[in-house]
Amino acid sequence: MIDFSFSEEQEMLKQASREFAESKITPKVPEMEETGKVSDDIVKALGEAEMMALTIPEEYGGLGLGYTARLIALEEIARVSVATAMMLQVFALGIEPIILFGTEEQKEKYLPGLATGDRLATVAVTEPGGGSDPGSCRTSYYRDGDDYVISGRKCFITNSHIADTLTVLAKDGESDDPRALATFIVEGGMAGFRPTHEEHKVGMRGCNTGELVFEECRVPKENLLGQDGKGMRVAMSAIGMVGRGGMVGCALGLHTACLEASLKFASERILYGKPISVLQTIQNKLAEMKIELDAGRLLGYRAASMQDQGMRADNEFAVAKHFTTEAAQKAAKMAVDIHGGYGCMDEFAVTRYYRDAAVLGPSAGTSDIMKVIVARWILKPYRK
Ligand SMILES: Cc1cc2nc3c(=O)[nH]c(=O)nc-3n(C[C@H](O)[C@H](O)[C@H](O)COP(=O)(O)OP(=O)(O)OC[C@H]3O[C@@H](n4cnc5c(N)ncnc54)[C@H](O)[C@@H]3O)c2cc1C
C-alpha cells in the first residue's frame, strides 16, 4: 500500500508553518518588495520558530524531522513569500554538506549555531564561467603548512551577504586533474574573504543574492570538508537532493498562491452579470493549475520520502524540480492572465508571483540540466 496522506504530526507542522508564515512573514512582504533587502526580523523569527533546525540531527541541537517535514514547511512559507522560502532553503543547503561530510569536530562546532539561526549558511559553487558546468571551477586553492589558501570569485550566491558559514568549492591549483576539487568551510570575517556585488533580481526580492571574492583567503586544514580532491561529491550530494528539493518547495508554495489568488479573483470579478469563474476558458486555466499542482506535489513528496528513508533520490528530485518549477511558471502566467488588466497592477500579488516565478528556473540547476540528468538516468541500462 502507498499512503498518500500526511501523518497527524505532519498535518500539525503544516498548520503551524502556515500560521507562522501568515503572522510573521506576510506583514514584512511589502517592505522586502520595496527595498529588496533581507528582513532581519524574518531571519530572527525563522530561528525562533526552529525553521533552520528541521533537518539537523537532534544530537547537534536540531529537530531531526527530516526532508518531508522540510518540504511541508517550505511550501507553506513560499505560499506567502518565495523570497523567504528561498533564503531558508539555501540555509539548509549550506547545512547539508556539514551533516553529510563533516567531521565530529565540525558538526559540534557548526551545527548547534546553524540550528538556532545564530549562524547562517550557504553553498558557493557557481562562478562567472558558468553554473551548469561546475567542473570548470576556477576558484583555486593551494596548501601552505597547516592551511589551505583560496583565491577566486563566486557569483549568484544566495545569502551571499548574510551567511557566515559557507561551503566553498575550489580546484586544486597544484594539480593538472580538472576533477581535483575540494570543499572548505569558510567563515564570515576570515581574512581575504568578502562579499562584493549584490544582485538586483526581478523577483524573490528580500532574498539576498550576490558575489563573493576570495583573495588569498587562508583556511585552517580543520575546515576542509570531506576529502581533499573529492569536493564535487560534497557539493553535488547537497545540491542534488537538498538544493533541488528546496526549489520544489518554493515552486509548490508559489503555485498554491497563484491558484488561490486566481480562485478568489475569478469568483469575485463580475462580467456579463456573473463571476468570470463560470467562463469555460477561466475554468480550464483553474483546472490546469490544480492538476499540475497535485502532480508536482506527488513528485516532490515521493522524492522527499525516499530521502527520509535514506535512499538516493537525486534523479527523482531532478524530475520534481523540472516539473514543479516549470508548472509554477505556467501557473503564474495563467494567474496574471485571469486577472486581466489588474494582473499588471502592483496592488495584486500575482504581479509578484510572476516575477518570483522567473527566478525559480536557474536556481539549483536549469530545466535543461534537469533533463540532462533525467536522460542520463533512464539511458543508463542501455549504455554499452
Ligand atoms: C536566484 C539564484 C540563486 C542562486 N543561488 C546559488 C547558490 O546559492 N549557490 C550557487 O553555487 N549557485 C547559485 N545559483 C546559480 C545557479 O545554480 C546557476 O545560475 C545555474 O546553475 C545556471 O548557471 P548559469 O547561470 O551560469 O547559466 P549557464 O550554465 O551559463 O547556462 C546558460 C544556458 O545554457 C543551458 N545549458 C547549459 N548547459 C547545458 C547542457 N549541458 N545541455 C543543455 N543546455 C545547457 C542552460 O540551461 C541555460 O539555458 C543561483 C542562481 C540564481 C538565479
CSV table of C-alpha atoms and ligand atoms in Angstrom, one decimal, residues 86 89-90 93 121-134 154-160 167 201 203-204 207-210 239 244 247 358-372, ligand 1:
chain,number,residue,atom,x,y,z
A,86,MET,CA,14.5,30.6,-1.0
A,89,GLN,CA,16.1,26.6,1.6
A,90,VAL,CA,19.6,27.7,1.0
A,93,LEU,CA,21.6,23.6,1.5
A,121,ALA,CA,24.8,29.0,5.8
A,122,THR,CA,25.1,28.9,2.1
A,123,VAL,CA,26.9,26.9,-0.6
A,124,ALA,CA,29.2,28.7,-3.1
A,125,VAL,CA,29.7,26.7,-6.3
A,126,THR,CA,28.7,28.9,-9.2
A,127,GLU,CA,31.2,31.1,-10.9
A,128,PRO,CA,31.0,33.6,-13.7
A,129,GLY,CA,32.3,30.9,-16.1
A,130,GLY,CA,29.0,29.0,-16.0
A,131,GLY,CA,26.9,27.4,-13.2
A,132,SER,CA,25.9,24.4,-15.4
A,133,ASP,CA,29.5,23.3,-15.6
A,134,PRO,CA,30.8,23.2,-12.0
A,154,LYS,CA,31.8,33.1,-7.0
A,155,CYS,CA,28.6,34.6,-8.3
A,156,PHE,CA,24.8,34.3,-7.9
A,157,ILE,CA,25.2,33.0,-4.4
A,158,THR,CA,22.1,33.0,-2.3
A,159,ASN,CA,22.6,34.5,1.2
A,160,SER,CA,26.0,35.9,0.0
A,167,THR,CA,30.7,25.7,1.9
A,201,LYS,CA,16.8,40.5,-9.0
A,203,GLY,CA,11.8,38.6,-8.3
A,204,MET,CA,12.3,37.0,-4.9
A,207,CYS,CA,16.3,37.2,-0.6
A,208,ASN,CA,19.9,38.2,-1.0
A,209,THR,CA,22.0,37.0,-4.0
A,210,GLY,CA,25.5,38.2,-4.7
A,239,ILE,CA,22.6,20.3,-4.3
A,244,ARG,CA,16.6,20.7,-5.7
A,247,MET,CA,13.4,24.6,-5.1
A,358,ALA,CA,11.0,33.8,-13.3
A,359,VAL,CA,13.7,33.2,-10.6
A,360,LEU,CA,12.8,29.6,-10.0
A,361,GLY,CA,14.3,28.3,-13.2
A,362,PRO,CA,18.1,28.6,-12.9
A,363,SER,CA,18.5,28.1,-9.1
A,364,ALA,CA,20.0,24.6,-8.2
A,365,GLY,CA,20.3,23.8,-12.0
A,366,THR,CA,18.3,24.9,-15.0
A,367,SER,CA,15.4,22.9,-16.6
A,368,ASP,CA,17.8,21.9,-19.4
A,369,ILE,CA,20.2,20.4,-16.8
A,370,MET,CA,17.3,18.6,-15.1
A,371,LYS,CA,16.6,17.0,-18.5
A,372,VAL,CA,20.2,16.0,-19.0
B,1,LIG,C1,18.4,33.3,-7.6
B,1,LIG,C2,19.5,32.4,-7.8
B,1,LIG,C3,20.1,31.8,-6.7
B,1,LIG,C4,21.2,31.0,-6.8
B,1,LIG,N1,21.9,30.5,-5.7
B,1,LIG,C5,23.0,29.9,-5.8
B,1,LIG,C6,23.8,29.5,-4.6
B,1,LIG,O1,23.4,29.7,-3.5
B,1,LIG,N2,24.9,28.8,-4.8
B,1,LIG,C7,25.4,28.5,-6.0
B,1,LIG,O2,26.5,27.9,-6.1
B,1,LIG,N3,24.8,28.9,-7.2
B,1,LIG,C8,23.6,29.6,-7.1
B,1,LIG,N4,22.9,30.0,-8.2
B,1,LIG,C9,23.5,29.7,-9.5
B,1,LIG,C10,22.7,28.7,-10.3
B,1,LIG,O3,23.0,27.4,-9.8
B,1,LIG,C11,23.1,28.9,-11.8
B,1,LIG,O4,22.5,30.1,-12.2
B,1,LIG,C12,22.7,27.7,-12.7
B,1,LIG,O5,23.4,26.6,-12.4
B,1,LIG,C13,22.9,28.1,-14.2
B,1,LIG,O6,24.2,28.5,-14.3
B,1,LIG,P1,24.4,29.9,-15.2
B,1,LIG,O7,23.5,30.9,-14.7
B,1,LIG,O8,25.9,30.2,-15.2
B,1,LIG,O9,23.9,29.5,-16.7
B,1,LIG,P2,24.8,28.7,-17.8
B,1,LIG,O10,25.4,27.5,-17.1
B,1,LIG,O11,25.7,29.6,-18.4
B,1,LIG,O12,23.7,28.2,-18.8
B,1,LIG,C14,23.2,29.1,-19.9
B,1,LIG,C15,22.2,28.3,-20.7
B,1,LIG,O13,22.8,27.1,-21.2
B,1,LIG,C16,22.0,26.0,-20.9
B,1,LIG,N5,22.8,24.8,-20.8
B,1,LIG,C17,24.0,24.7,-20.0
B,1,LIG,N6,24.5,23.5,-20.1
B,1,LIG,C18,23.6,22.8,-20.9
B,1,LIG,C19,23.6,21.4,-21.3
B,1,LIG,N7,24.6,20.5,-20.9
B,1,LIG,N8,22.6,21.0,-22.1
B,1,LIG,C20,21.6,21.9,-22.4
B,1,LIG,N9,21.6,23.2,-22.1
B,1,LIG,C21,22.6,23.6,-21.3
B,1,LIG,C22,21.3,26.3,-19.6
B,1,LIG,O14,20.1,25.6,-19.4
B,1,LIG,C23,21.0,27.8,-19.8
B,1,LIG,O15,19.8,27.9,-20.6
B,1,LIG,C24,21.8,30.7,-8.1
B,1,LIG,C25,21.1,31.3,-9.2
B,1,LIG,C26,20.0,32.1,-9.1
B,1,LIG,C27,19.4,32.7,-10.3
